[in-house]
Amino acid sequence: MRVAGGPRLRQNFGRRIRRAAEPLHRDLQQSIRTVQLPGTGRRVRGGPSPTTRPLRATIAASIRISVRQGASPGARIWIDRSRLPADMRNMPWTIEQGRVRHPVYGNRRRWATQSARPPGWWSRTVQAGTPRMRAEVERVLSDVRRDLQ
């Protein structure tokens, strides 16, 4: 592809692959932003959060897209753990499983368990969006093949 199409074809190909992955990227970000983490229903003592970081928005900002143009072209959507604070690095997978256990306002003697609703925010969203993304990537590949012939 590099020799036959030149840099312009490669650039166009990468841009179209990224554009095919962007709806799934947006869906994943929206999915984590709308996950509910209700309390256990016990008495709530209230008070301000000990951190100023919004959990769901921080996770949504760490979802990234990478495009590959080699022998197996396509796009990958992933969570960049380096963009998460150290104490939140496992939270996307914990919320995915549906059960979040944490100390109450940083007090390591009292713990609370919250259930994510709906569980499986990542896997269900990816499963729903993959056919659309795969079809779009196939269309892009067929257009590139047609241009090269």
mmCIF file of N, CA and C in Angstrom:
data_model
loop_
_atom_site.group_PDB
_atom_site.id
_atom_site.type_symbol
_atom_site.label_atom_id
_atom_site.label_comp_id
_atom_site.label_asym_id
_atom_site.label_seq_id
_atom_site.Cartn_x
_atom_site.Cartn_y
_atom_site.Cartn_z
ATOM 1 N N MET A 1 0.829 -1.183 0.000
ATOM 2 C CA MET A 1 0.000 0.000 0.000
ATOM 3 C C MET A 1 0.875 1.249 0.000
ATOM 4 N N ARG A 2 2.001 1.184 0.692
ATOM 5 C CA ARG A 2 2.893 2.326 0.767
ATOM 6 C C ARG A 2 3.420 2.690 -0.620
ATOM 7 N N VAL A 3 3.813 1.667 -1.387
ATOM 8 C CA VAL A 3 4.389 1.910 -2.711
ATOM 9 C C VAL A 3 3.302 2.266 -3.714
ATOM 10 N N ALA A 4 2.207 1.509 -3.719
ATOM 11 C CA ALA A 4 1.172 1.688 -4.734
ATOM 12 C C ALA A 4 0.361 2.965 -4.532
ATOM 13 N N GLY A 5 0.016 3.276 -3.314
ATOM 14 C CA GLY A 5 -0.871 4.400 -3.078
ATOM 15 C C GLY A 5 -0.188 5.663 -2.624
ATOM 16 N N GLY A 6 0.939 5.521 -2.025
ATOM 17 C CA GLY A 6 1.657 6.692 -1.544
ATOM 18 C C GLY A 6 1.140 7.183 -0.205
ATOM 19 N N PRO A 7 1.752 8.256 0.280
ATOM 20 C CA PRO A 7 1.394 8.755 1.610
ATOM 21 C C PRO A 7 -0.040 9.282 1.694
ATOM 22 N N ARG A 8 -0.550 9.791 0.592
ATOM 23 C CA ARG A 8 -1.906 10.344 0.616
ATOM 24 C C ARG A 8 -2.946 9.243 0.869
ATOM 25 N N LEU A 9 -2.777 8.094 0.220
ATOM 26 C CA LEU A 9 -3.694 6.975 0.428
ATOM 27 C C LEU A 9 -3.588 6.450 1.853
ATOM 28 N N ARG A 10 -2.393 6.341 2.375
ATOM 29 C CA ARG A 10 -2.202 5.858 3.751
ATOM 30 C C ARG A 10 -2.832 6.817 4.756
ATOM 31 N N GLN A 11 -2.665 8.097 4.525
ATOM 32 C CA GLN A 11 -3.226 9.098 5.429
ATOM 33 C C GLN A 11 -4.760 9.045 5.398
ATOM 34 N N ASN A 12 -5.314 8.924 4.202
ATOM 35 C CA ASN A 12 -6.766 8.834 4.045
ATOM 36 C C ASN A 12 -7.293 7.559 4.698
ATOM 37 N N PHE A 13 -6.571 6.455 4.520
ATOM 38 C CA PHE A 13 -6.952 5.181 5.102
ATOM 39 C C PHE A 13 -6.990 5.270 6.631
ATOM 40 N N GLY A 14 -5.949 5.817 7.222
ATOM 41 C CA GLY A 14 -5.893 5.960 8.679
ATOM 42 C C GLY A 14 -7.002 6.849 9.214
ATOM 43 N N ARG A 15 -7.283 7.916 8.505
ATOM 44 C CA ARG A 15 -8.334 8.842 8.925
ATOM 45 C C ARG A 15 -9.706 8.159 8.877
ATOM 46 N N ARG A 16 -9.955 7.379 7.833
ATOM 47 C CA ARG A 16 -11.247 6.700 7.698
ATOM 48 C C ARG A 16 -11.407 5.580 8.730
ATOM 49 N N ILE A 17 -10.330 4.883 9.045
ATOM 50 C CA ILE A 17 -10.398 3.842 10.072
ATOM 51 C C ILE A 17 -10.704 4.479 11.430
ATOM 52 N N ARG A 18 -10.040 5.580 11.732
ATOM 53 C CA ARG A 18 -10.294 6.282 12.995
ATOM 54 C C ARG A 18 -11.745 6.762 13.047
ATOM 55 N N ARG A 19 -12.231 7.282 11.943
ATOM 56 C CA ARG A 19 -13.610 7.761 11.889
ATOM 57 C C ARG A 19 -14.602 6.605 12.099
ATOM 58 N N ALA A 20 -14.242 5.410 11.646
ATOM 59 C CA ALA A 20 -15.102 4.237 11.852
ATOM 60 C C ALA A 20 -15.151 3.844 13.327
ATOM 61 N N ALA A 21 -14.070 4.085 14.061
ATOM 62 C CA ALA A 21 -14.004 3.690 15.473
ATOM 63 C C ALA A 21 -14.569 4.757 16.411
ATOM 64 N N GLU A 22 -14.697 5.975 15.951
ATOM 65 C CA GLU A 22 -15.137 7.058 16.837
ATOM 66 C C GLU A 22 -16.531 6.866 17.421
ATOM 67 N N PRO A 23 -17.527 6.326 16.685
ATOM 68 C CA PRO A 23 -18.832 6.116 17.342
ATOM 69 C C PRO A 23 -18.754 5.153 18.531
ATOM 70 N N LEU A 24 -17.986 4.091 18.409
ATOM 71 C CA LEU A 24 -17.842 3.161 19.527
ATOM 72 C C LEU A 24 -17.102 3.832 20.679
ATOM 73 N N HIS A 25 -16.117 4.644 20.367
ATOM 74 C CA HIS A 25 -15.380 5.401 21.392
ATOM 75 C C HIS A 25 -16.336 6.308 22.169
ATOM 76 N N ARG A 26 -17.187 7.039 21.442
ATOM 77 C CA ARG A 26 -18.163 7.919 22.089
ATOM 78 C C ARG A 26 -19.172 7.115 22.917
ATOM 79 N N ASP A 27 -19.605 5.965 22.376
ATOM 80 C CA ASP A 27 -20.559 5.128 23.106
ATOM 81 C C ASP A 27 -19.963 4.625 24.415
ATOM 82 N N LEU A 28 -18.686 4.233 24.392
ATOM 83 C CA LEU A 28 -18.033 3.766 25.613
ATOM 84 C C LEU A 28 -17.916 4.891 26.637
ATOM 85 N N GLN A 29 -17.558 6.076 26.176
ATOM 86 C CA GLN A 29 -17.464 7.203 27.097
ATOM 87 C C GLN A 29 -18.827 7.533 27.704
ATOM 88 N N GLN A 30 -19.861 7.507 26.875
ATOM 89 C CA GLN A 30 -21.207 7.784 27.372
ATOM 90 C C GLN A 30 -21.662 6.691 28.337
ATOM 91 N N SER A 31 -21.296 5.460 28.040
ATOM 92 C CA SER A 31 -21.688 4.330 28.878
ATOM 93 C C SER A 31 -21.105 4.455 30.288
ATOM 94 N N ILE A 32 -19.831 4.787 30.404
ATOM 95 C CA ILE A 32 -19.238 4.909 31.744
ATOM 96 C C ILE A 32 -19.777 6.135 32.468
ATOM 97 N N ARG A 33 -20.099 7.184 31.730
ATOM 98 C CA ARG A 33 -20.643 8.381 32.381
ATOM 99 C C ARG A 33 -22.038 8.138 32.958
ATOM 100 N N THR A 34 -22.770 7.179 32.389
ATOM 101 C CA THR A 34 -24.147 6.950 32.842
ATOM 102 C C THR A 34 -24.283 5.758 33.777
ATOM 103 N N VAL A 35 -23.193 5.058 34.098
ATOM 104 C CA VAL A 35 -23.266 3.945 35.046
ATOM 105 C C VAL A 35 -23.656 4.501 36.409
ATOM 106 N N GLN A 36 -24.645 3.879 37.027
ATOM 107 C CA GLN A 36 -25.092 4.298 38.346
ATOM 108 C C GLN A 36 -24.347 3.488 39.403
ATOM 109 N N LEU A 37 -23.915 4.147 40.451
ATOM 110 C CA LEU A 37 -23.258 3.492 41.585
ATOM 111 C C LEU A 37 -24.025 3.846 42.856
ATOM 112 N N PRO A 38 -25.248 3.303 43.014
ATOM 113 C CA PRO A 38 -26.033 3.646 44.205
ATOM 114 C C PRO A 38 -25.440 3.012 45.453
ATOM 115 N N GLY A 39 -25.752 3.600 46.562
ATOM 116 C CA GLY A 39 -25.285 3.079 47.845
ATOM 117 C C GLY A 39 -26.013 1.798 48.223
ATOM 118 N N THR A 40 -25.722 1.309 49.391
ATOM 119 C CA THR A 40 -26.311 0.051 49.857
ATOM 120 C C THR A 40 -27.703 0.237 50.433
ATOM 121 N N GLY A 41 -28.163 1.463 50.566
ATOM 122 C CA GLY A 41 -29.485 1.716 51.124
ATOM 123 C C GLY A 41 -29.467 1.950 52.613
ATOM 124 N N ARG A 42 -28.326 1.880 53.211
ATOM 125 C CA ARG A 42 -28.214 2.149 54.646
ATOM 126 C C ARG A 42 -28.217 3.653 54.880
ATOM 127 N N ARG A 43 -28.186 4.005 56.133
ATOM 128 C CA ARG A 43 -28.200 5.417 56.483
ATOM 129 C C ARG A 43 -26.986 6.123 55.880
ATOM 130 N N VAL A 44 -27.228 7.238 55.245
ATOM 131 C CA VAL A 44 -26.159 8.008 54.623
ATOM 132 C C VAL A 44 -25.786 9.152 55.541
ATOM 133 N N ARG A 45 -24.536 9.248 55.891
ATOM 134 C CA ARG A 45 -24.090 10.302 56.802
ATOM 135 C C ARG A 45 -23.784 11.593 56.074
ATOM 136 N N GLY A 46 -23.485 11.512 54.794
ATOM 137 C CA GLY A 46 -23.289 12.719 54.006
ATOM 138 C C GLY A 46 -21.929 13.342 54.182
ATOM 139 N N GLY A 47 -21.775 14.477 53.559
ATOM 140 C CA GLY A 47 -20.512 15.193 53.635
ATOM 141 C C GLY A 47 -19.855 15.265 52.275
ATOM 142 N N PRO A 48 -18.895 16.131 52.133
ATOM 143 C CA PRO A 48 -18.234 16.283 50.838
ATOM 144 C C PRO A 48 -17.317 15.092 50.545
ATOM 145 N N SER A 49 -17.082 14.881 49.273
ATOM 146 C CA SER A 49 -16.187 13.814 48.850
ATOM 147 C C SER A 49 -14.750 14.176 49.235
ATOM 148 N N PRO A 50 -13.956 13.190 49.645
ATOM 149 C CA PRO A 50 -12.568 13.498 50.008
ATOM 150 C C PRO A 50 -11.698 13.814 48.798
ATOM 151 N N THR A 51 -12.182 13.531 47.602
ATOM 152 C CA THR A 51 -11.411 13.858 46.399
ATOM 153 C C THR A 51 -12.218 14.811 45.536
ATOM 154 N N THR A 52 -11.543 15.547 44.698
ATOM 155 C CA THR A 52 -12.228 16.456 43.791
ATOM 156 C C THR A 52 -12.320 15.874 42.390
ATOM 157 N N ARG A 53 -11.791 14.670 42.206
ATOM 158 C CA ARG A 53 -11.808 14.059 40.882
ATOM 159 C C ARG A 53 -13.133 13.346 40.638
ATOM 160 N N PRO A 54 -13.833 13.671 39.582
ATOM 161 C CA PRO A 54 -15.047 12.920 39.251
ATOM 162 C C PRO A 54 -14.659 11.556 38.668
ATOM 163 N N LEU A 55 -15.120 10.491 39.285
ATOM 164 C CA LEU A 55 -14.714 9.132 38.913
ATOM 165 C C LEU A 55 -15.061 8.791 37.467
ATOM 166 N N ARG A 56 -16.327 8.910 37.110
ATOM 167 C CA ARG A 56 -16.760 8.471 35.777
ATOM 168 C C ARG A 56 -16.180 9.345 34.665
ATOM 169 N N ALA A 57 -16.072 10.636 34.882
ATOM 170 C CA ALA A 57 -15.504 11.517 33.862
ATOM 171 C C ALA A 57 -14.016 11.248 33.673
ATOM 172 N N THR A 58 -13.321 10.922 34.752
ATOM 173 C CA THR A 58 -11.894 10.611 34.661
ATOM 174 C C THR A 58 -11.682 9.328 33.860
ATOM 175 N N ILE A 59 -12.518 8.320 34.100
ATOM 176 C CA ILE A 59 -12.401 7.077 33.340
ATOM 177 C C ILE A 59 -12.749 7.315 31.874
ATOM 178 N N ALA A 60 -13.795 8.101 31.623
ATOM 179 C CA ALA A 60 -14.189 8.392 30.238
ATOM 180 C C ALA A 60 -13.069 9.094 29.475
ATOM 181 N N ALA A 61 -12.343 9.971 30.147
ATOM 182 C CA ALA A 61 -11.250 10.694 29.485
ATOM 183 C C ALA A 61 -10.064 9.795 29.185
ATOM 184 N N SER A 62 -9.976 8.651 29.854
ATOM 185 C CA SER A 62 -8.832 7.761 29.632
ATOM 186 C C SER A 62 -9.075 6.743 28.517
ATOM 187 N N ILE A 63 -10.259 6.721 27.936
ATOM 188 C CA ILE A 63 -10.557 5.789 26.836
ATOM 189 C C ILE A 63 -9.946 6.364 25.560
ATOM 190 N N ARG A 64 -9.124 5.556 24.886
ATOM 191 C CA ARG A 64 -8.356 6.026 23.723
ATOM 192 C C ARG A 64 -8.616 5.159 22.500
ATOM 193 N N ILE A 65 -8.264 5.690 21.336
ATOM 194 C CA ILE A 65 -8.323 4.961 20.064
ATOM 195 C C ILE A 65 -6.917 4.905 19.501
ATOM 196 N N SER A 66 -6.523 3.738 18.973
ATOM 197 C CA SER A 66 -5.276 3.657 18.216
ATOM 198 C C SER A 66 -5.573 2.936 16.907
ATOM 199 N N VAL A 67 -4.975 3.413 15.828
ATOM 200 C CA VAL A 67 -5.195 2.870 14.493
ATOM 201 C C VAL A 67 -3.915 2.192 14.028
ATOM 202 N N ARG A 68 -4.061 1.004 13.449
ATOM 203 C CA ARG A 68 -2.900 0.311 12.889
ATOM 204 C C ARG A 68 -3.132 0.107 11.397
ATOM 205 N N GLN A 69 -2.057 0.250 10.633
ATOM 206 C CA GLN A 69 -2.166 0.194 9.181
ATOM 207 C C GLN A 69 -1.260 -0.865 8.572
ATOM 208 N N GLY A 70 -0.793 -1.791 9.355
ATOM 209 C CA GLY A 70 0.146 -2.796 8.862
ATOM 210 C C GLY A 70 -0.545 -3.955 8.180
ATOM 211 N N ALA A 71 -0.061 -5.155 8.472
ATOM 212 C CA ALA A 71 -0.587 -6.363 7.843
ATOM 213 C C ALA A 71 -2.025 -6.649 8.267
ATOM 214 N N SER A 72 -2.379 -6.336 9.492
ATOM 215 C CA SER A 72 -3.768 -6.517 9.941
ATOM 216 C C SER A 72 -4.327 -5.158 10.348
ATOM 217 N N PRO A 73 -4.816 -4.389 9.376
ATOM 218 C CA PRO A 73 -5.274 -3.027 9.665
ATOM 219 C C PRO A 73 -6.547 -3.030 10.497
ATOM 220 N N GLY A 74 -6.721 -1.977 11.260
ATOM 221 C CA GLY A 74 -7.916 -1.829 12.067
ATOM 222 C C GLY A 74 -7.702 -0.796 13.147
ATOM 223 N N ALA A 75 -8.619 -0.784 14.077
ATOM 224 C CA ALA A 75 -8.559 0.174 15.177
ATOM 225 C C ALA A 75 -8.727 -0.579 16.482
ATOM 226 N N ARG A 76 -8.175 -0.023 17.520
ATOM 227 C CA ARG A 76 -8.277 -0.599 18.849
ATOM 228 C C ARG A 76 -8.725 0.500 19.800
ATOM 229 N N ILE A 77 -9.709 0.188 20.619
ATOM 230 C CA ILE A 77 -10.174 1.131 21.635
ATOM 231 C C ILE A 77 -9.798 0.531 22.980
ATOM 232 N N TRP A 78 -9.135 1.327 23.802
ATOM 233 C CA TRP A 78 -8.579 0.800 25.041
ATOM 234 C C TRP A 78 -8.575 1.865 26.121
ATOM 235 N N ILE A 79 -8.363 1.422 27.346
ATOM 236 C CA ILE A 79 -8.275 2.341 28.480
ATOM 237 C C ILE A 79 -6.800 2.546 28.786
ATOM 238 N N ASP A 80 -6.366 3.784 28.714
ATOM 239 C CA ASP A 80 -4.979 4.138 28.991
ATOM 240 C C ASP A 80 -4.826 4.333 30.495
ATOM 241 N N ARG A 81 -4.282 3.321 31.153
ATOM 242 C CA ARG A 81 -4.137 3.376 32.615
ATOM 243 C C ARG A 81 -3.220 4.504 33.062
ATOM 244 N N SER A 82 -2.310 4.937 32.200
ATOM 245 C CA SER A 82 -1.408 6.018 32.594
ATOM 246 C C SER A 82 -2.136 7.354 32.710
ATOM 247 N N ARG A 83 -3.326 7.471 32.136
ATOM 248 C CA ARG A 83 -4.102 8.700 32.241
ATOM 249 C C ARG A 83 -5.005 8.706 33.479
ATOM 250 N N LEU A 84 -5.000 7.595 34.222
ATOM 251 C CA LEU A 84 -5.796 7.512 35.446
ATOM 252 C C LEU A 84 -4.905 7.764 36.659
ATOM 253 N N PRO A 85 -5.439 8.381 37.708
ATOM 254 C CA PRO A 85 -4.666 8.518 38.943
ATOM 255 C C PRO A 85 -4.338 7.129 39.508
ATOM 256 N N ALA A 86 -3.294 7.036 40.276
ATOM 257 C CA ALA A 86 -2.827 5.744 40.783
ATOM 258 C C ALA A 86 -3.904 4.992 41.558
ATOM 259 N N ASP A 87 -4.734 5.696 42.310
ATOM 260 C CA ASP A 87 -5.748 5.004 43.102
ATOM 261 C C ASP A 87 -6.989 4.625 42.298
ATOM 262 N N MET A 88 -7.040 4.996 41.016
ATOM 263 C CA MET A 88 -8.181 4.657 40.163
ATOM 264 C C MET A 88 -7.820 3.684 39.041
ATOM 265 N N ARG A 89 -6.616 3.174 39.022
ATOM 266 C CA ARG A 89 -6.161 2.376 37.884
ATOM 267 C C ARG A 89 -6.979 1.110 37.645
ATOM 268 N N ASN A 90 -7.548 0.519 38.702
ATOM 269 C CA ASN A 90 -8.339 -0.703 38.536
ATOM 270 C C ASN A 90 -9.840 -0.452 38.491
ATOM 271 N N MET A 91 -10.267 0.780 38.649
ATOM 272 C CA MET A 91 -11.692 1.082 38.724
ATOM 273 C C MET A 91 -12.482 0.719 37.468
ATOM 274 N N PRO A 92 -11.979 0.917 36.249
ATOM 275 C CA PRO A 92 -12.790 0.527 35.088
ATOM 276 C C PRO A 92 -13.170 -0.949 35.115
ATOM 277 N N TRP A 93 -12.253 -1.808 35.510
ATOM 278 C CA TRP A 93 -12.530 -3.244 35.537
ATOM 279 C C TRP A 93 -13.383 -3.620 36.747
ATOM 280 N N THR A 94 -13.218 -2.897 37.846
ATOM 281 C CA THR A 94 -14.045 -3.138 39.024
ATOM 282 C C THR A 94 -15.493 -2.777 38.723
ATOM 283 N N ILE A 95 -15.715 -1.649 38.073
ATOM 284 C CA ILE A 95 -17.070 -1.235 37.707
ATOM 285 C C ILE A 95 -17.639 -2.194 36.662
ATOM 286 N N GLU A 96 -16.811 -2.668 35.746
ATOM 287 C CA GLU A 96 -17.238 -3.647 34.736
ATOM 288 C C GLU A 96 -17.812 -4.891 35.404
ATOM 289 N N GLN A 97 -17.183 -5.340 36.487
ATOM 290 C CA GLN A 97 -17.650 -6.539 37.187
ATOM 291 C C GLN A 97 -18.935 -6.278 37.973
ATOM 292 N N GLY A 98 -19.220 -5.028 38.273
ATOM 293 C CA GLY A 98 -20.490 -4.693 38.901
ATOM 294 C C GLY A 98 -20.465 -4.499 40.401
ATOM 295 N N ARG A 99 -19.321 -4.635 41.030
ATOM 296 C CA ARG A 99 -19.249 -4.502 42.496
ATOM 297 C C ARG A 99 -18.039 -3.651 42.866
ATOM 298 N N VAL A 100 -18.301 -2.526 43.506
ATOM 299 C CA VAL A 100 -17.239 -1.613 43.919
ATOM 300 C C VAL A 100 -17.203 -1.591 45.443
ATOM 301 N N ARG A 101 -16.072 -1.969 45.999
ATOM 302 C CA ARG A 101 -15.897 -1.969 47.454
ATOM 303 C C ARG A 101 -14.819 -0.933 47.774
ATOM 304 N N HIS A 102 -15.118 -0.050 48.710
ATOM 305 C CA HIS A 102 -14.185 1.037 49.008
ATOM 306 C C HIS A 102 -14.312 1.484 50.454
ATOM 307 N N PRO A 103 -13.263 2.109 50.992
ATOM 308 C CA PRO A 103 -13.365 2.646 52.358
ATOM 309 C C PRO A 103 -14.297 3.856 52.368
ATOM 310 N N VAL A 104 -15.025 4.028 53.450
ATOM 311 C CA VAL A 104 -15.969 5.133 53.580
ATOM 312 C C VAL A 104 -15.192 6.404 53.895
ATOM 313 N N TYR A 105 -15.193 7.339 52.976
ATOM 314 C CA TYR A 105 -14.488 8.616 53.112
ATOM 315 C C TYR A 105 -13.040 8.435 53.548
ATOM 316 N N GLY A 106 -12.395 7.425 53.006
ATOM 317 C CA GLY A 106 -10.984 7.194 53.291
ATOM 318 C C GLY A 106 -10.701 6.463 54.592
ATOM 319 N N ASN A 107 -11.743 6.168 55.377
ATOM 320 C CA ASN A 107 -11.572 5.472 56.653
ATOM 321 C C ASN A 107 -11.410 3.982 56.372
ATOM 322 N N ARG A 108 -10.222 3.448 56.552
ATOM 323 C CA ARG A 108 -9.934 2.057 56.206
ATOM 324 C C ARG A 108 -10.547 1.069 57.202
ATOM 325 N N ARG A 109 -11.204 1.558 58.241
ATOM 326 C CA ARG A 109 -11.888 0.665 59.188
ATOM 327 C C ARG A 109 -13.346 0.426 58.792
ATOM 328 N N ARG A 110 -13.899 1.328 57.986
ATOM 329 C CA ARG A 110 -15.289 1.178 57.531
ATOM 330 C C ARG A 110 -15.293 1.061 56.021
ATOM 331 N N TRP A 111 -15.942 0.025 55.518
ATOM 332 C CA TRP A 111 -15.985 -0.224 54.083
ATOM 333 C C TRP A 111 -17.425 -0.241 53.600
ATOM 334 N N ALA A 112 -17.603 0.178 52.356
ATOM 335 C CA ALA A 112 -18.924 0.162 51.725
ATOM 336 C C ALA A 112 -18.825 -0.610 50.413
ATOM 337 N N THR A 113 -19.909 -1.242 50.038
ATOM 338 C CA THR A 113 -19.980 -1.950 48.767
ATOM 339 C C THR A 113 -21.092 -1.320 47.944
ATOM 340 N N GLN A 114 -20.776 -0.963 46.711
ATOM 341 C CA GLN A 114 -21.757 -0.398 45.808
ATOM 342 C C GLN A 114 -21.848 -1.285 44.579
ATOM 343 N N SER A 115 -23.055 -1.381 44.022
ATOM 344 C CA SER A 115 -23.267 -2.180 42.822
ATOM 345 C C SER A 115 -23.414 -1.260 41.624
ATOM 346 N N ALA A 116 -22.657 -1.559 40.568
ATOM 347 C CA ALA A 116 -22.754 -0.777 39.345
ATOM 348 C C ALA A 116 -23.990 -1.222 38.578
ATOM 349 N N ARG A 117 -24.771 -0.243 38.124
ATOM 350 C CA ARG A 117 -25.966 -0.547 37.345
ATOM 351 C C ARG A 117 -25.910 0.201 36.038
ATOM 352 N N PRO A 118 -25.917 -0.425 34.933
ATOM 353 C CA PRO A 118 -25.872 -1.871 34.706
ATOM 354 C C PRO A 118 -24.428 -2.363 34.741
ATOM 355 N N PRO A 119 -24.205 -3.603 35.185
ATOM 356 C CA PRO A 119 -22.838 -4.150 35.141
ATOM 357 C C PRO A 119 -22.451 -4.453 33.695
ATOM 358 N N GLY A 120 -21.171 -4.545 33.447
ATOM 359 C CA GLY A 120 -20.701 -4.857 32.096
ATOM 360 C C GLY A 120 -20.756 -3.675 31.149
ATOM 361 N N TRP A 121 -20.479 -2.480 31.653
ATOM 362 C CA TRP A 121 -20.565 -1.288 30.814
ATOM 363 C C TRP A 121 -19.644 -1.380 29.611
ATOM 364 N N TRP A 122 -18.477 -1.977 29.740
ATOM 365 C CA TRP A 122 -17.520 -2.069 28.641
ATOM 366 C C TRP A 122 -17.920 -3.179 27.680
ATOM 367 N N SER A 123 -18.091 -4.383 28.186
ATOM 368 C CA SER A 123 -18.325 -5.542 27.324
ATOM 369 C C SER A 123 -19.635 -5.429 26.553
ATOM 370 N N ARG A 124 -20.692 -4.955 27.190
ATOM 371 C CA ARG A 124 -21.966 -4.832 26.477
ATOM 372 C C ARG A 124 -21.908 -3.754 25.411
ATOM 373 N N THR A 125 -21.234 -2.659 25.679
ATOM 374 C CA THR A 125 -21.127 -1.586 24.697
ATOM 375 C C THR A 125 -20.268 -2.025 23.512
ATOM 376 N N VAL A 126 -19.160 -2.711 23.783
ATOM 377 C CA VAL A 126 -18.294 -3.197 22.704
ATOM 378 C C VAL A 126 -19.030 -4.240 21.871
ATOM 379 N N GLN A 127 -19.750 -5.130 22.518
ATOM 380 C CA GLN A 127 -20.490 -6.158 21.798
ATOM 381 C C GLN A 127 -21.553 -5.529 20.890
ATOM 382 N N ALA A 128 -22.200 -4.479 21.347
ATOM 383 C CA ALA A 128 -23.224 -3.811 20.539
ATOM 384 C C ALA A 128 -22.613 -3.007 19.390
ATOM 385 N N GLY A 129 -21.438 -2.423 19.595
ATOM 386 C CA GLY A 129 -20.847 -1.545 18.584
ATOM 387 C C GLY A 129 -19.891 -2.206 17.611
ATOM 388 N N THR A 130 -19.420 -3.413 17.924
ATOM 389 C CA THR A 130 -18.426 -4.075 17.076
ATOM 390 C C THR A 130 -18.932 -4.363 15.667
ATOM 391 N N PRO A 131 -20.146 -4.879 15.465
ATOM 392 C CA PRO A 131 -20.579 -5.153 14.084
ATOM 393 C C PRO A 131 -20.577 -3.908 13.198
ATOM 394 N N ARG A 132 -21.026 -2.791 13.750
ATOM 395 C CA ARG A 132 -21.041 -1.545 12.970
ATOM 396 C C ARG A 132 -19.626 -1.115 12.609
ATOM 397 N N MET A 133 -18.714 -1.196 13.587
ATOM 398 C CA MET A 133 -17.329 -0.797 13.342
ATOM 399 C C MET A 133 -16.664 -1.742 12.350
ATOM 400 N N ARG A 134 -16.890 -3.044 12.506
ATOM 401 C CA ARG A 134 -16.295 -4.028 11.601
ATOM 402 C C ARG A 134 -16.790 -3.822 10.168
ATOM 403 N N ALA A 135 -18.084 -3.552 9.996
ATOM 404 C CA ALA A 135 -18.639 -3.318 8.663
ATOM 405 C C ALA A 135 -18.018 -2.072 8.025
ATOM 406 N N GLU A 136 -17.835 -1.042 8.818
ATOM 407 C CA GLU A 136 -17.241 0.191 8.294
ATOM 408 C C GLU A 136 -15.787 -0.017 7.900
ATOM 409 N N VAL A 137 -15.020 -0.760 8.712
ATOM 410 C CA VAL A 137 -13.618 -1.043 8.382
ATOM 411 C C VAL A 137 -13.540 -1.885 7.109
ATOM 412 N N GLU A 138 -14.434 -2.861 6.961
ATOM 413 C CA GLU A 138 -14.469 -3.667 5.733
ATOM 414 C C GLU A 138 -14.764 -2.799 4.516
ATOM 415 N N ARG A 139 -15.660 -1.837 4.686
ATOM 416 C CA ARG A 139 -15.980 -0.929 3.572
ATOM 417 C C ARG A 139 -14.764 -0.079 3.208
ATOM 418 N N VAL A 140 -14.049 0.404 4.198
ATOM 419 C CA VAL A 140 -12.845 1.192 3.947
ATOM 420 C C VAL A 140 -11.799 0.345 3.238
ATOM 421 N N LEU A 141 -11.609 -0.892 3.696
ATOM 422 C CA LEU A 141 -10.630 -1.776 3.065
ATOM 423 C C LEU A 141 -10.998 -2.087 1.621
ATOM 424 N N SER A 142 -12.281 -2.301 1.352
ATOM 425 C CA SER A 142 -12.679 -2.576 -0.034
ATOM 426 C C SER A 142 -12.481 -1.349 -0.918
ATOM 427 N N ASP A 143 -12.707 -0.156 -0.377
ATOM 428 C CA ASP A 143 -12.447 1.073 -1.147
ATOM 429 C C ASP A 143 -10.961 1.213 -1.463
ATOM 430 N N VAL A 144 -10.101 0.897 -0.497
ATOM 431 C CA VAL A 144 -8.657 0.995 -0.715
ATOM 432 C C VAL A 144 -8.213 -0.040 -1.736
ATOM 433 N N ARG A 145 -8.738 -1.269 -1.631
ATOM 434 C CA ARG A 145 -8.404 -2.302 -2.634
ATOM 435 C C ARG A 145 -8.801 -1.858 -4.023
ATOM 436 N N ARG A 146 -9.994 -1.256 -4.146
ATOM 437 C CA ARG A 146 -10.472 -0.778 -5.441
ATOM 438 C C ARG A 146 -9.557 0.341 -5.972
ATOM 439 N N ASP A 147 -9.106 1.224 -5.082
ATOM 440 C CA ASP A 147 -8.218 2.310 -5.508
ATOM 441 C C ASP A 147 -6.863 1.780 -5.964
ATOM 442 N N LEU A 148 -6.404 0.697 -5.351
ATOM 443 C CA LEU A 148 -5.089 0.136 -5.705
ATOM 444 C C LEU A 148 -5.125 -0.654 -7.010
ATOM 445 N N GLN A 149 -6.275 -1.106 -7.430
ATOM 446 C CA GLN A 149 -6.367 -1.907 -8.676
ATOM 447 C C GLN A 149 -6.460 -1.063 -9.900
#
